[in-house]
């Protein structure tokens, strides 16, 4: 039945909003994990070991049994790229792509258990992305429009000493205490990789003293190799499908000693460690062992797979601490190993999983964080300025969609169990440490998305299910009100060639919209879902008028956000009260897809080791300024905002830490709240159908004395708020 509503504008207010200022302060931070999948090798300072991580520098004490005890965490802003040691100092380079700057940190380790930053050097370019230790010298690479340069630094003051121009910075290695080789070019005539060699004994007078040429091995491409020094004048070239041993003397004489094809390990090899008469080469999820007792005849001794522990997305360095070997990983902390002759043993992990999550969910003074690695972390936020970790539940379940609190102590979530089966389940969480399963609904789909309608009960769940070849979708509506079983209210199928990759859905004005997060973005609309009477509306035109390829998309009341896959990764924001309206504004995020929330006309988006802040209505061209950007210590943040006792809180979950900020939004100008009777205003028709998409709807028109963005609030004759637009 269609309801008819007559709205009498007994009171209506208009708020004119002007430019806003955003200020914030970090009030709390706690380290809760470890992600050691970085570009740099750990530093041994026995009995301590320094591990670079996504959050910063982590210090561990190595006990006699090889166990690690974390004794210090030093935050480093931005992406930690390189770390090296000279005397009693560590030199760390960090890259903050979002504002085109890099920082060189000098860290004092005289007290090895408590590293301390003693000096920094900030640059507004990428000059410190790669730093190297050459003999007793510290240098960094700098890439500019004028070319590539190697600049030597005074290790005491961090000031530049001298500079030489290079061809590129693809590959480099140290030959001796005074000689340094850097890749120059591929010599097509001789089929060789050529390296220039520099004498760096006097950093104020760098001299090019010759050239090294290495033949391109069969099945290896140019510049696909990494050189590692494993003894006096002894070098190993790590290729994709082979390893080659050379003797390189100070006189620049190069002799190939042996070559070993390794078709068993067809991946890019960057690191190795020599252990006795063996060479250990780490890969993505394994360690290759080469017997080099007779260096003229190296022998492939085997490959030990550690995928039962973790799978890395890149080869990571192994650090030799004497009796034990350690390797940082991306998701499970630090892998501990031992090696005796050709026997490599994996001895387990130190540290818990990193805490990348799908989003924040708050309920009953707690926040719930579904982890990418599995399980649900729960923090008590009775004191929101000091969240306290309470427990972790569902450790053996991968929660792959939103979670919904249908009642005071009832939780609905979808997950994949340790058998790889998908379910939608309802739990009694009155005892948070021992959730009680009430029932499960099997989900036999390749891809699943949960959607709820803010105008319906929280017990009502919509499921978008896809099966291969992903051209068909099924939309199901369940009622979870009962604690005995879920009631299927209806099931609706739709076949369409553009239903590829993951689907997302949202409700707006009682209509249901679904869209791909890839390909050309044109949402499909449906009406009647709230009344259990589905009716297709067809594709919504105008939301992506240029038919650009879409990388990702998200709906966040009242805005629609999508990212186009072009050279600049443009992010588009539209106000979807009118889905075919012009877009609100666009932003550039370099290379990382954002997600956003809206708070008092301010937009926060995820950047590269930062949250960017936009004033939606008054500064649509970009971030307010560099100072207003919230710099972070790790990438891939998840965040939420809420208000408690008059204080605005911003919670940010980074890869390894939970940070709490307080923030304020202040108007840079007056905010005028004006009564209705100053303006001519009317609506037509009146009365009107409650659902503007299934009936006539209504149009409200008014005039303003000056231009501005407005919040429009409608009340009925009883003084009850009907809607805020």
Tab-separated table of N, CA, C and O in Angstrom, residues 78-119:
chain	number	residue	atom	x	y	z
A	78	UNK	N	55.807	8.085	7.552
A	78	UNK	CA	55.968	7.734	6.156
A	78	UNK	C	56.438	6.309	5.965
A	78	UNK	O	56.493	5.505	6.894
A	79	UNK	N	56.776	5.985	4.735
A	79	UNK	CA	57.185	4.626	4.376
A	79	UNK	C	58.679	4.468	4.579
A	79	UNK	O	59.491	5.073	3.874
A	80	UNK	N	59.062	3.660	5.558
A	80	UNK	CA	60.469	3.426	5.843
A	80	UNK	C	61.070	2.633	4.679
A	80	UNK	O	60.672	1.512	4.412
A	81	UNK	N	62.041	3.234	3.996
A	81	UNK	CA	62.573	2.630	2.770
A	81	UNK	C	63.919	1.956	2.963
A	81	UNK	O	64.155	0.866	2.464
A	82	UNK	N	64.865	2.606	3.640
A	82	UNK	CA	66.210	2.050	3.791
A	82	UNK	C	66.700	2.293	5.209
A	82	UNK	O	66.374	3.303	5.835
A	83	UNK	N	67.516	1.352	5.703
A	83	UNK	CA	68.140	1.513	7.010
A	83	UNK	C	69.549	0.946	6.931
A	83	UNK	O	69.768	-0.116	6.344
A	84	UNK	N	70.530	1.661	7.486
A	84	UNK	CA	71.900	1.166	7.526
A	84	UNK	C	72.559	1.668	8.806
A	84	UNK	O	72.075	2.594	9.469
A	85	UNK	N	73.696	1.032	9.151
A	85	UNK	CA	74.394	1.381	10.386
A	85	UNK	C	75.792	1.887	10.076
A	85	UNK	O	76.491	1.344	9.226
A	86	UNK	N	76.198	2.937	10.788
A	86	UNK	CA	77.575	3.415	10.769
A	86	UNK	C	77.938	3.796	12.199
A	86	UNK	O	77.318	4.681	12.791
A	87	UNK	N	78.919	3.095	12.736
A	87	UNK	CA	79.355	3.308	14.119
A	87	UNK	C	78.165	3.114	15.069
A	87	UNK	O	77.486	2.097	14.985
A	88	UNK	N	77.893	4.079	15.913
A	88	UNK	CA	76.801	3.949	16.881
A	88	UNK	C	75.532	4.670	16.435
A	88	UNK	O	74.749	5.143	17.266
A	89	UNK	N	75.345	4.731	15.122
A	89	UNK	CA	74.157	5.409	14.604
A	89	UNK	C	73.499	4.560	13.513
A	89	UNK	O	74.174	3.836	12.770
A	90	UNK	N	72.194	4.685	13.447
A	90	UNK	CA	71.431	4.155	12.327
A	90	UNK	C	70.986	5.331	11.472
A	90	UNK	O	70.639	6.399	11.994
A	91	UNK	N	71.000	5.129	10.165
A	91	UNK	CA	70.520	6.141	9.222
A	91	UNK	C	69.322	5.547	8.498
A	91	UNK	O	69.413	4.476	7.875
A	92	UNK	N	68.183	6.217	8.584
A	92	UNK	CA	66.921	5.676	8.091
A	92	UNK	C	66.301	6.678	7.124
A	92	UNK	O	66.170	7.867	7.439
A	93	UNK	N	65.935	6.208	5.949
A	93	UNK	CA	65.236	7.073	4.991
A	93	UNK	C	63.760	6.714	4.969
A	93	UNK	O	63.377	5.543	5.031
A	94	UNK	N	62.920	7.733	4.891
A	94	UNK	CA	61.475	7.559	4.905
A	94	UNK	C	60.866	8.408	3.806
A	94	UNK	O	61.329	9.519	3.532
A	95	UNK	N	59.798	7.892	3.210
A	95	UNK	CA	59.188	8.534	2.044
A	95	UNK	C	57.724	8.790	2.335
A	95	UNK	O	56.973	7.861	2.641
A	96	UNK	N	57.306	10.047	2.244
A	96	UNK	CA	55.899	10.404	2.375
A	96	UNK	C	55.433	10.910	1.020
A	96	UNK	O	55.567	12.083	0.693
A	97	UNK	N	54.898	9.980	0.229
A	97	UNK	CA	54.542	10.291	-1.149
A	97	UNK	C	53.469	11.357	-1.234
A	97	UNK	O	53.448	12.166	-2.158
A	98	UNK	N	52.560	11.379	-0.264
A	98	UNK	CA	51.386	12.244	-0.365
A	98	UNK	C	51.754	13.717	-0.475
A	98	UNK	O	51.073	14.474	-1.152
A	99	UNK	N	52.823	14.155	0.195
A	99	UNK	CA	53.218	15.562	0.061
A	99	UNK	C	54.610	15.702	-0.549
A	99	UNK	O	55.293	16.691	-0.336
A	100	UNK	N	55.014	14.683	-1.320
A	100	UNK	CA	56.258	14.748	-2.097
A	100	UNK	C	57.468	15.102	-1.248
A	100	UNK	O	58.284	15.946	-1.610
A	101	UNK	N	57.610	14.451	-0.121
A	101	UNK	CA	58.751	14.756	0.729
A	101	UNK	C	59.380	13.471	1.249
A	101	UNK	O	58.733	12.425	1.300
A	102	UNK	N	60.651	13.574	1.618
A	102	UNK	CA	61.367	12.464	2.228
A	102	UNK	C	62.140	12.991	3.431
A	102	UNK	O	62.438	14.183	3.522
A	103	UNK	N	62.434	12.084	4.338
A	103	UNK	CA	63.152	12.466	5.552
A	103	UNK	C	64.298	11.491	5.772
A	103	UNK	O	64.132	10.274	5.610
A	104	UNK	N	65.459	12.005	6.126
A	104	UNK	CA	66.586	11.199	6.545
A	104	UNK	C	66.713	11.343	8.059
A	104	UNK	O	66.863	12.456	8.576
A	105	UNK	N	66.609	10.223	8.770
A	105	UNK	CA	66.705	10.210	10.224
A	105	UNK	C	68.084	9.699	10.649
A	105	UNK	O	68.587	8.713	10.098
A	106	UNK	N	68.670	10.357	11.640
A	106	UNK	CA	69.873	9.866	12.291
A	106	UNK	C	69.473	9.409	13.688
A	106	UNK	O	68.957	10.196	14.490
A	107	UNK	N	69.701	8.127	13.976
A	107	UNK	CA	69.209	7.513	15.210
A	107	UNK	C	70.390	7.035	16.038
A	107	UNK	O	71.217	6.246	15.574
A	108	UNK	N	70.450	7.485	17.269
A	108	UNK	CA	71.515	7.127	18.205
A	108	UNK	C	71.198	5.775	18.841
A	108	UNK	O	70.113	5.578	19.392
A	109	UNK	N	72.138	4.807	18.754
A	109	UNK	CA	71.951	3.503	19.399
A	109	UNK	C	73.057	3.228	20.419
A	109	UNK	O	73.409	2.077	20.677
A	110	UNK	N	73.620	4.298	20.988
A	110	UNK	CA	74.608	4.113	22.061
A	110	UNK	C	73.968	3.333	23.205
A	110	UNK	O	74.579	2.445	23.802
A	111	UNK	N	72.727	3.668	23.524
A	111	UNK	CA	71.913	2.815	24.391
A	111	UNK	C	71.128	1.906	23.460
A	111	UNK	O	70.089	2.304	22.922
A	112	UNK	N	71.591	0.677	23.217
A	112	UNK	CA	71.030	-0.149	22.139
A	112	UNK	C	69.567	-0.521	22.348
A	112	UNK	O	68.873	-0.855	21.383
A	113	UNK	N	69.108	-0.478	23.600
A	113	UNK	CA	67.730	-0.872	23.871
A	113	UNK	C	66.759	0.284	23.676
A	113	UNK	O	65.549	0.081	23.634
A	114	UNK	N	67.287	1.476	23.502
A	114	UNK	CA	66.426	2.654	23.418
A	114	UNK	C	66.913	3.592	22.316
A	114	UNK	O	67.467	4.654	22.590
A	115	UNK	N	66.720	3.230	21.036
A	115	UNK	CA	67.135	4.110	19.940
A	115	UNK	C	66.456	5.469	20.055
A	115	UNK	O	65.292	5.569	20.447
A	116	UNK	N	67.216	6.494	19.678
A	116	UNK	CA	66.733	7.857	19.872
A	116	UNK	C	67.067	8.691	18.643
A	116	UNK	O	68.216	8.731	18.203
A	117	UNK	N	66.067	9.352	18.071
A	117	UNK	CA	66.301	10.224	16.915
A	117	UNK	C	67.041	11.476	17.376
A	117	UNK	O	66.564	12.207	18.248
A	118	UNK	N	68.221	11.724	16.790
A	118	UNK	CA	69.021	12.874	17.195
A	118	UNK	C	69.092	13.945	16.113
A	118	UNK	O	69.470	15.083	16.398
A	119	UNK	N	68.724	13.591	14.870
A	119	UNK	CA	68.778	14.593	13.807
A	119	UNK	C	67.908	14.122	12.649
A	119	UNK	O	67.714	12.909	12.441
